[in-house]
């Protein structure tokens, strides 16, 4: 891999996805977030400065932008989901299990038990208890199809994390072709889609989600969410920019521009897919339109949230037209 420069230029990613995805805010965020933060504190996964740092990542803003039409109760569960997913992800990305895939696998088995065992094991593992809470809310209010999709995607999420951990342990960088589906899994895109269904009490037949056009649209929106994301400063180079640098033998700036062009092309592909949507009948079409609008809200909310302090340290992002970003030193 070529040496890093001291800085790089970044175009406004939100302007690219904003061609098709609308940004909107949820008015119930303050009340919902207060309840969710109190719940997360009661779990006891984080304490002191670690807890403060976790909350500083502004998951409330993420939920506010990503679930703008959810009512307060549904929004609270969506924030709870974020707290579980990001804390569990951080456990393998930068936490105590980063270099311990065997112990991570034990945690995965406990979480899997929550989703699939008729009588899951009681455990003090806080991440399994958080998942149990979210899963109960979903089973109470979401459709059986949404619950099934959540559970299946959770397994992909767990397996993707384990694979990523093994790659890290072996110091192996995947190819672009390998990375794209793996990243969809490790970021939990299928779980997100199920949470979108839950957030608005959307009811769609399973055959809609199995249609090739809908599946292709799902892949496209997942890529729009995942390609721009992944930190460098933690010493983890398992992200698309660095994979492009390695595979295409490009410098950092050229690789970033390459990925941004991929992102722009993916927006065009999504627009073309949306135009080619078949009709499933008037009632289903109306519900599908609600779902796709909510999915687009989530994409745009995600991309805008990527400009939060979780990813941009002490950088003025008031004008995102073309940011000049310093290359952070490895904090690992």
C-alpha atoms as one frame of an Amber mdcrd trajectory, in Angstrom:
protein
   0.000   0.000   0.000   1.256   3.460  -0.885   2.231   5.913   1.885  -0.488
   8.194   3.234  -0.446  11.929   2.558  -0.961  14.360   5.427  -4.488  15.233
   4.249  -7.118  14.480   1.623 -10.121  16.155   0.004 -13.644  14.831   0.505
 -16.649  15.813  -1.571 -20.061  16.208   0.079 -21.296  12.629   0.251 -24.715
  13.733   1.520 -25.201  15.782  -1.650 -24.628  12.644  -3.730 -27.122  10.484
  -1.839 -29.418  13.499  -1.457 -30.256  13.263  -5.143 -32.711  10.521  -4.232
 -32.856  10.454  -0.403 -34.640  13.101   1.683 -33.382  14.405   5.037 -35.972
  14.804   7.783 -35.975  15.068  11.601 -38.044  13.308  14.257 -39.734  15.699
  16.739 -39.833  13.099  19.553 -36.093  12.559  19.793 -35.437  14.257  23.154
 -37.990  12.264  25.144 -37.153   8.979  23.428 -33.416   9.441  23.885 -33.729
  10.251  27.596 -35.535   6.959  28.162 -33.081   4.996  26.027 -30.012   6.455
  27.713 -31.443   5.615  31.141 -32.075   2.050  29.963 -28.566   1.691  28.525
 -26.992   2.970  31.756 -29.002   0.401  33.715 -27.487  -2.417  31.640 -24.021
  -1.571  32.970 -22.023  -2.290  29.808 -20.145   1.020  30.057 -19.250   3.296
  32.954 -17.570   6.642  33.556 -15.555   8.097  30.706 -16.265   5.110  28.464
 -19.992   5.756  28.818 -19.533   9.484  28.175 -17.471   8.766  25.079 -20.104
   6.334  23.794 -22.923   8.867  24.218 -20.775  11.560  22.572 -21.140   9.678
  19.296 -24.618  11.200  18.985 -26.740   8.136  18.394 -29.679  10.385  19.247
 -28.909  12.454  16.146 -28.564   9.272  14.119 -32.007   8.076  15.213 -33.553
  11.523  14.797 -32.471  11.632  11.151 -32.895   7.953  10.319 -36.355   7.277
  11.775 -37.995  10.702  11.270 -41.594   9.458  11.085 -41.561   6.991  14.003
 -43.677   7.754  17.063 -41.974   8.150  20.440 -42.373   4.548  21.580 -41.081
   3.063  18.333 -38.261   5.614  18.196 -37.139   4.638  21.689 -36.792   1.000
  20.613 -34.850   2.099  17.530 -32.386   3.997  19.741 -32.128   0.941  22.001
 -31.267  -1.068  18.889 -28.515   1.417  18.004 -27.095   1.220  21.520 -26.966
  -2.577  21.359 -25.622  -2.807  17.798 -22.900  -0.181  18.160 -21.728  -1.291
  21.594 -21.564  -4.906  20.422 -19.786  -3.853  17.224 -17.278  -1.788  19.223
 -16.605  -4.846  21.373 -15.044  -6.568  18.364 -13.806  -3.460  16.529 -11.901
  -1.775  19.328 -12.948  -3.380  22.601 -11.799  -6.264  24.730 -12.646  -8.918
  22.124 -10.921  -7.261  19.152  -8.073  -9.770  19.132  -9.976 -12.641  20.762
 -12.228 -14.193  18.091 -12.758 -17.317  20.233 -14.254 -15.281  23.098 -16.186
 -13.157  20.621 -17.729 -16.357  19.279 -19.000 -17.221  22.771 -20.742 -13.836
  22.920 -22.232 -14.468  19.492 -23.630 -17.817  20.651 -25.295 -16.156  23.641
 -26.909 -13.554  21.384 -27.990 -16.239  18.907 -29.667 -18.091  21.761 -31.832
 -15.022  22.413 -33.133 -15.072  18.844 -33.630 -18.763  18.204 -33.934 -20.762
  21.445 -37.439 -21.262  22.785 -35.969 -20.877  26.269 -32.770 -18.801  25.851
 -30.123 -19.072  28.538 -30.149 -16.424  31.234 -26.874 -14.575  31.118 -25.005
 -11.694  32.665 -23.520 -10.851  29.258 -24.883  -7.302  28.846 -25.003  -7.398
  25.055 -27.237 -10.477  25.084 -29.530  -8.799  27.621 -29.759  -5.704  25.425
 -30.621  -7.806  22.389 -33.253  -9.672  24.404 -34.923  -6.346  25.242 -34.982
  -5.177  21.603 -36.096  -8.595  20.364 -39.060  -8.625  22.748 -40.187  -5.228
  21.421 -39.944  -6.450  17.840 -41.830  -9.674  18.486 -44.569  -7.716  20.227
 -45.178  -5.203  17.423 -43.478  -6.204  14.154 -44.764  -8.694  11.599 -43.492
 -12.295  11.749 -41.736 -11.664   8.431 -39.892  -8.636   9.808 -38.840 -10.642
  12.874 -37.563 -13.474  10.677 -35.602 -11.036   8.525 -34.112  -9.418  11.637
 -33.020 -12.767  13.073 -31.503 -14.015   9.811 -29.654 -10.749   9.309 -28.386
 -10.852  12.894 -26.707 -14.172  12.118 -25.104 -12.592   9.041 -24.026  -9.682
  11.257 -22.445 -12.026  13.801 -20.752 -14.185  11.148 -19.488 -11.116   9.324
 -17.957  -9.786  12.526 -16.270 -13.123  13.195 -14.907 -13.207   9.645 -13.676
  -9.640   9.977 -12.007 -10.546  13.267 -10.299 -13.542  11.684  -9.135 -11.401
   8.756  -7.710  -8.907  11.239  -5.971 -11.655  13.201  -4.447 -13.064   9.992
  -3.677  -9.557   8.717  -5.670 -10.423   5.584  -7.306  -7.735   3.457 -10.331
  -8.885   1.411 -10.795  -8.011  -2.248 -13.350  -5.411  -3.349 -15.614  -8.228
  -4.527 -15.343  -9.999  -1.160 -15.661  -6.848   0.910 -18.953  -5.477  -0.453
 -21.245  -8.353   0.685 -19.208  -8.803   3.884 -19.659  -5.132   4.757 -23.412
  -5.330   4.182 -23.434  -8.096   6.786 -21.068  -6.530   9.326 -23.028  -3.284
   9.451 -26.297  -5.180  10.010 -28.194  -3.825   7.016 -30.894  -6.490   7.109
 -31.563  -5.731  10.773 -31.850  -2.046   9.888 -34.459  -2.829   7.239 -36.462
  -4.855   9.758 -36.255  -1.963  12.239 -37.572   0.357   9.513 -40.553  -1.968
   9.068 -41.086  -1.983  12.828 -40.698   1.789  13.201 -43.746   2.552  11.041
 -45.747  -0.661  11.595 -45.283  -1.477   7.921 -47.023  -4.631   6.734 -45.790
  -6.093   3.461 -46.041  -9.655   2.130 -42.820 -11.645   2.247 -42.884 -12.110
  -1.528 -42.286  -8.371  -1.969 -38.944  -8.590  -0.158 -38.032 -11.667  -2.202
 -38.638  -9.926  -5.555 -35.355  -9.471  -7.512 -35.891  -5.724  -7.973 -36.541
  -5.143  -4.266 -33.517  -7.255  -3.355 -31.368  -5.242  -5.771 -32.707  -1.976
  -4.303 -31.886  -3.281  -0.838 -28.308  -4.022  -1.889 -28.005  -0.562  -3.460
 -29.210   1.321  -0.375 -27.044  -0.857   1.852 -24.016   0.056  -0.234 -24.895
   3.757  -0.078 -24.844   3.473   3.713 -21.746   1.319   4.080 -19.253   2.441
   1.461 -18.593   5.900   2.979 -18.092   4.505   6.476 -15.129   3.154   8.457
 -12.484   4.758  10.547  -8.784   4.688   9.729  -7.313   6.007  12.936  -8.008
   2.835  14.924  -5.483   0.957  12.793  -8.181  -1.122  11.053  -7.755  -0.976
   7.299 -10.690  -3.275   6.514 -12.608  -0.606   4.643 -13.334   0.076   1.014
 -10.918   2.974   0.492  -7.878   1.021   1.674  -8.972  -2.082  -0.211  -9.193
   0.022  -3.384  -5.739   1.471  -2.646  -4.303  -2.023  -2.393  -6.183  -3.673
  -5.249  -5.968  -0.795  -7.745  -2.517   0.429  -6.624  -3.799   3.955  -5.998
  -2.818   6.700  -3.601  -5.248   7.729  -0.872  -6.809  10.675  -2.728  -7.289
   8.705  -5.955  -8.810   5.811  -3.998 -11.244   8.156  -2.225 -12.263   9.668
  -5.564 -12.689   6.145  -6.965 -15.031   5.150  -4.127 -16.993   8.408  -4.453
 -17.519   7.665  -8.147 -18.712   4.182  -7.158 -21.148   5.836  -4.747 -22.475
   8.179  -7.425 -22.933   5.273  -9.842 -24.800   3.348  -7.132 -27.246   6.252
  -6.730 -27.920   6.123 -10.463 -28.444   2.363 -10.273 -30.929   2.791  -7.418
 -32.875   5.410  -9.379 -33.045   3.066 -12.382 -34.216   0.177 -10.190 -36.918
   2.333  -8.616 -38.219   3.283 -12.060 -38.388  -0.398 -13.012 -40.454  -1.432
  -9.974 -43.367  -3.694 -10.900 -46.829  -3.199  -9.444 -47.894  -5.546  -6.665
 -51.430  -4.156  -6.551 -52.691  -0.785  -5.232 -52.678  -1.627  -1.511 -49.248
  -3.263  -1.510 -47.834  -0.505  -3.734 -48.921   2.149  -1.219 -47.310   0.298
   1.674 -44.175  -0.352  -0.368 -43.914   3.363  -1.157 -43.981   4.087   2.605
 -41.237   1.528   3.182 -38.984   2.815   0.399 -39.402   6.414   1.561 -38.443
   5.336   5.097 -35.463   3.409   3.722 -34.317   6.507   1.826 -34.719   8.576
   5.005 -32.477   6.088   6.769 -29.815   6.255   4.068 -29.663  10.039   4.147
 -29.766  10.167   7.930 -26.885   7.704   8.053 -24.703   9.592   5.587 -25.308
  12.923   7.345 -24.572  11.313  10.722 -21.229  10.094   9.375 -20.121  13.714
   9.703 -20.584  13.483  13.488 -17.664  13.492  15.995 -17.642   9.671  15.961
 -15.878   9.906  12.600 -14.722  13.534  12.292 -12.529  14.719  15.140 -12.492
  18.463  15.768 -13.161  19.298  12.116 -15.412  22.151  11.001 -18.028  20.472
   8.805 -20.368  23.467   8.481 -19.517  23.548   4.764 -19.328  20.007   3.371
 -18.834  21.086  -0.263 -15.230  19.864  -0.264 -13.641  19.197   3.088  -9.908
  19.041   3.647  -9.372  16.206   6.117  -6.131  15.526   8.014  -5.010  11.907
   8.091  -5.206  10.949  11.756  -2.410   9.098  13.453  -3.076   5.505  14.398
  -4.709   5.563  17.843  -4.482   1.812  18.369
